[in-house]
Amino acid sequence: MVTGQETQAQGGAGRTRGRPRSFDRATALEKALMAFWEHGYEATSVSDLTRIMGIGAPSLYAAFGDKRTLFDEVVRVYAGTHGAFGERALAEEPTAREGIARMLREAAAEYTDPAHPYGCLIVHAATNCTSADVEALLRERRNANIAALESRIRADIAAGVLPAGTDAAALARHAGAMIQGMSQQARDGARREELEALAEIAMAIWPHD
């Protein structure tokens, strides 16, 4: 005969068994970020993600939504952490020249840091990608970064820090091209010192007041 107390105990045990396995969301998200950064959006499957994140598919969908929604969150987290050095440099340095010089130096260090995949997630995650939405998301991020560079340069032109005839759009695109190229070269094995030398050359073309 099963007593009421035993029934309650069995019910409690059943509810425990039915609960999804708990996990640290931030840790799982960082693992997903590393996977997308290393392999790109297309090549990273849901089964890869569940294995790398250490959670089951139901937990992944419950906590993050589908793969596309998870990737959106990964991009936001990357932009605010690993990829935030450029925005910080522009905000903290007194001029566009100094901000972009710092951004390129820090890119050389960040893109070759062995603690995480080489290069930049925003540059590489859409490689060989068949999702137009993912390509558009990352393209918009890259274009927004270039627009921020141009805005900073234009502010210095207006303040007389840079010559009035400076082509702000071309200078911003040059800096953007350097960042993206450094990312690819880091993926191809370039060392930090090599990218730092490249950054120095890139700044040599800047106009002087």
GROMACS .gro file of C-alpha atoms in nm:
model
  209
    1MET     CA    1   0.000   0.000   0.000
    2VAL     CA    2   0.138   0.338  -0.098
    3THR     CA    3   0.094   0.610   0.163
    4GLY     CA    4   0.012   0.973   0.081
    5GLN     CA    5   0.364   1.070   0.186
    6GLU     CA    6   0.515   0.813  -0.052
    7THR     CA    7   0.290   0.932  -0.334
    8GLN     CA    8   0.409   1.290  -0.277
    9ALA     CA    9   0.771   1.174  -0.276
   10GLN     CA   10   0.725   0.981  -0.598
   11GLY     CA   11   0.552   1.277  -0.761
   12GLY     CA   12   0.834   1.506  -0.653
   13ALA     CA   13   1.093   1.268  -0.794
   14GLY     CA   14   0.899   1.249  -1.119
   15ARG     CA   15   0.889   1.626  -1.147
   16THR     CA   16   1.264   1.642  -1.085
   17ARG     CA   17   1.330   1.390  -1.359
   18GLY     CA   18   1.109   1.591  -1.598
   19ARG     CA   19   1.286   1.922  -1.551
   20PRO     CA   20   1.532   2.030  -1.820
   21ARG     CA   21   1.894   2.004  -1.715
   22SER     CA   22   2.010   2.336  -1.573
   23PHE     CA   23   2.309   2.514  -1.728
   24ASP     CA   24   2.481   2.849  -1.718
   25ARG     CA   25   2.332   3.049  -2.004
   26ALA     CA   26   2.622   3.293  -2.039
   27THR     CA   27   2.877   3.012  -2.055
   28ALA     CA   28   2.674   2.822  -2.315
   29LEU     CA   29   2.635   3.140  -2.520
   30GLU     CA   30   3.009   3.206  -2.518
   31LYS     CA   31   3.069   2.850  -2.640
   32ALA     CA   32   2.824   2.908  -2.925
   33LEU     CA   33   3.003   3.233  -3.006
   34MET     CA   34   3.335   3.051  -3.033
   35ALA     CA   35   3.182   2.788  -3.262
   36PHE     CA   36   3.033   3.045  -3.500
   37TRP     CA   37   3.356   3.246  -3.490
   38GLU     CA   38   3.569   2.945  -3.577
   39HIS     CA   39   3.350   2.774  -3.836
   40GLY     CA   40   3.103   3.037  -3.959
   41TYR     CA   41   2.725   3.033  -3.957
   42GLU     CA   42   2.667   2.784  -4.237
   43ALA     CA   43   2.912   2.518  -4.123
   44THR     CA   44   2.794   2.522  -3.760
   45SER     CA   45   2.497   2.287  -3.726
   46VAL     CA   46   2.247   2.262  -3.441
   47SER     CA   47   2.400   1.926  -3.346
   48ASP     CA   48   2.743   2.093  -3.333
   49LEU     CA   49   2.601   2.363  -3.110
   50THR     CA   50   2.434   2.124  -2.865
   51ARG     CA   51   2.756   1.924  -2.838
   52ILE     CA   52   2.978   2.229  -2.791
   53MET     CA   53   2.737   2.406  -2.555
   54GLY     CA   54   2.679   2.090  -2.353
   55ILE     CA   55   2.299   2.109  -2.370
   56GLY     CA   56   2.021   1.919  -2.542
   57ALA     CA   57   1.830   2.053  -2.839
   58PRO     CA   58   1.515   2.124  -2.632
   59SER     CA   59   1.720   2.334  -2.388
   60LEU     CA   60   1.885   2.520  -2.675
   61TYR     CA   61   1.553   2.607  -2.837
   62ALA     CA   62   1.396   2.701  -2.503
   63ALA     CA   63   1.684   2.927  -2.398
   64PHE     CA   64   1.796   3.076  -2.730
   65GLY     CA   65   1.534   3.003  -2.997
   66ASP     CA   66   1.646   2.854  -3.328
   67LYS     CA   67   1.996   2.867  -3.476
   68ARG     CA   68   1.930   3.198  -3.651
   69THR     CA   69   1.803   3.365  -3.334
   70LEU     CA   70   2.099   3.229  -3.140
   71PHE     CA   71   2.335   3.371  -3.402
   72ASP     CA   72   2.174   3.715  -3.373
   73GLU     CA   73   2.244   3.710  -3.000
   74VAL     CA   74   2.599   3.587  -3.058
   75VAL     CA   75   2.666   3.880  -3.292
   76ARG     CA   76   2.535   4.128  -3.033
   77VAL     CA   77   2.750   3.973  -2.760
   78TYR     CA   78   3.057   3.968  -2.984
   79ALA     CA   79   3.011   4.334  -3.075
   80GLY     CA   80   2.995   4.425  -2.707
   81THR     CA   81   3.290   4.214  -2.594
   82HIS     CA   82   3.558   4.076  -2.827
   83GLY     CA   83   3.474   4.320  -3.104
   84ALA     CA   84   3.427   4.632  -2.890
   85PHE     CA   85   3.787   4.754  -2.906
   86GLY     CA   86   3.730   4.970  -3.214
   87GLU     CA   87   3.433   5.157  -3.069
   88ARG     CA   88   3.625   5.213  -2.745
   89ALA     CA   89   3.927   5.348  -2.929
   90LEU     CA   90   3.719   5.600  -3.123
   91ALA     CA   91   3.537   5.710  -2.808
   92GLU     CA   92   3.839   5.737  -2.581
   93GLU     CA   93   4.106   5.889  -2.804
   94PRO     CA   94   4.103   6.267  -2.864
   95THR     CA   95   4.124   6.252  -3.245
   96ALA     CA   96   4.016   6.025  -3.529
   97ARG     CA   97   4.381   5.967  -3.620
   98GLU     CA   98   4.470   5.850  -3.271
   99GLY     CA   99   4.151   5.648  -3.239
  100ILE     CA  100   4.200   5.462  -3.566
  101ALA     CA  101   4.571   5.409  -3.499
  102ARG     CA  102   4.481   5.251  -3.165
  103MET     CA  103   4.202   5.049  -3.327
  104LEU     CA  104   4.445   4.900  -3.581
  105ARG     CA  105   4.706   4.821  -3.314
  106GLU     CA  106   4.447   4.651  -3.097
  107ALA     CA  107   4.309   4.463  -3.397
  108ALA     CA  108   4.656   4.320  -3.454
  109ALA     CA  109   4.655   4.188  -3.098
  110GLU     CA  110   4.291   4.076  -3.088
  111TYR     CA  111   4.290   3.901  -3.424
  112THR     CA  112   4.599   3.693  -3.342
  113ASP     CA  113   4.513   3.608  -2.981
  114PRO     CA  114   4.537   3.227  -2.945
  115ALA     CA  115   4.278   3.234  -2.665
  116HIS     CA  116   4.003   3.241  -2.929
  117PRO     CA  117   3.960   3.191  -3.306
  118TYR     CA  118   4.169   3.421  -3.522
  119GLY     CA  119   4.030   3.718  -3.710
  120CYS     CA  120   3.690   3.881  -3.668
  121LEU     CA  121   3.355   3.705  -3.640
  122ILE     CA  122   3.174   3.992  -3.816
  123VAL     CA  123   3.408   3.959  -4.115
  124HIS     CA  124   3.418   3.581  -4.145
  125ALA     CA  125   3.098   3.425  -4.009
  126ALA     CA  126   2.910   3.457  -4.340
  127THR     CA  127   3.179   3.286  -4.549
  128ASN     CA  128   3.017   3.035  -4.788
  129CYS     CA  129   2.681   3.121  -4.633
  130THR     CA  130   2.358   3.058  -4.824
  131SER     CA  131   2.146   3.264  -4.582
  132ALA     CA  132   2.081   3.608  -4.730
  133ASP     CA  133   1.959   3.729  -4.390
  134VAL     CA  134   2.286   3.636  -4.219
  135GLU     CA  135   2.491   3.796  -4.496
  136ALA     CA  136   2.281   4.112  -4.469
  137LEU     CA  137   2.314   4.122  -4.089
  138LEU     CA  138   2.694   4.109  -4.099
  139ARG     CA  139   2.720   4.344  -4.399
  140GLU     CA  140   2.511   4.601  -4.213
  141ARG     CA  141   2.741   4.567  -3.911
  142ARG     CA  142   3.051   4.621  -4.124
  143ASN     CA  143   2.897   4.919  -4.303
  144ALA     CA  144   2.787   5.069  -3.971
  145ASN     CA  145   3.146   5.042  -3.848
  146ILE     CA  146   3.272   5.230  -4.153
  147ALA     CA  147   3.002   5.493  -4.107
  148ALA     CA  148   3.119   5.544  -3.748
  149LEU     CA  149   3.475   5.597  -3.872
  150GLU     CA  150   3.357   5.849  -4.130
  151SER     CA  151   3.152   6.038  -3.872
  152ARG     CA  152   3.456   6.064  -3.642
  153ILE     CA  153   3.676   6.185  -3.927
  154ARG     CA  154   3.419   6.444  -4.035
  155ALA     CA  155   3.405   6.575  -3.679
  156ASP     CA  156   3.782   6.633  -3.688
  157ILE     CA  157   3.756   6.809  -4.024
  158ALA     CA  158   3.488   7.038  -3.884
  159ALA     CA  159   3.706   7.109  -3.580
  160GLY     CA  160   4.009   7.189  -3.794
  161VAL     CA  161   4.205   6.889  -3.668
  162LEU     CA  162   4.221   6.750  -4.024
  163PRO     CA  163   4.255   6.960  -4.342
  164ALA     CA  164   3.930   7.087  -4.493
  165GLY     CA  165   3.990   6.897  -4.816
  166THR     CA  166   4.022   6.557  -4.648
  167ASP     CA  167   3.807   6.288  -4.815
  168ALA     CA  168   3.638   6.151  -4.505
  169ALA     CA  169   3.452   5.874  -4.689
  170ALA     CA  170   3.765   5.743  -4.863
  171LEU     CA  171   3.973   5.760  -4.545
  172ALA     CA  172   3.705   5.572  -4.351
  173ARG     CA  173   3.683   5.304  -4.621
  174HIS     CA  174   4.062   5.273  -4.618
  175ALA     CA  175   4.056   5.209  -4.243
  176GLY     CA  176   3.770   4.961  -4.285
  177ALA     CA  177   3.958   4.779  -4.559
  178MET     CA  178   4.265   4.758  -4.336
  179ILE     CA  179   4.063   4.609  -4.048
  180GLN     CA  180   3.896   4.353  -4.275
  181GLY     CA  181   4.223   4.267  -4.447
  182MET     CA  182   4.405   4.225  -4.117
  183SER     CA  183   4.131   3.988  -4.007
  184GLN     CA  184   4.178   3.770  -4.314
  185GLN     CA  185   4.556   3.775  -4.284
  186ALA     CA  186   4.529   3.669  -3.921
  187ARG     CA  187   4.313   3.375  -4.032
  188ASP     CA  188   4.585   3.292  -4.284
  189GLY     CA  189   4.856   3.285  -4.017
  190ALA     CA  190   4.994   3.639  -3.999
  191ARG     CA  191   5.162   3.715  -3.666
  192ARG     CA  192   5.076   4.005  -3.440
  193GLU     CA  193   5.403   4.182  -3.519
  194GLU     CA  194   5.334   4.159  -3.892
  195LEU     CA  195   4.989   4.312  -3.850
  196GLU     CA  196   5.125   4.586  -3.624
  197ALA     CA  197   5.374   4.680  -3.896
  198LEU     CA  198   5.088   4.689  -4.145
  199ALA     CA  199   4.895   4.920  -3.913
  200GLU     CA  200   5.188   5.160  -3.898
  201ILE     CA  201   5.207   5.176  -4.277
  202ALA     CA  202   4.832   5.230  -4.299
  203MET     CA  203   4.852   5.537  -4.076
  204ALA     CA  204   5.135   5.689  -4.282
  205ILE     CA  205   4.890   5.792  -4.556
  206TRP     CA  206   4.682   6.009  -4.323
  207PRO     CA  207   4.675   6.381  -4.408
  208HIS     CA  208   4.842   6.630  -4.175
  209ASP     CA  209   4.699   6.965  -4.076
   0.00000   0.00000   0.00000
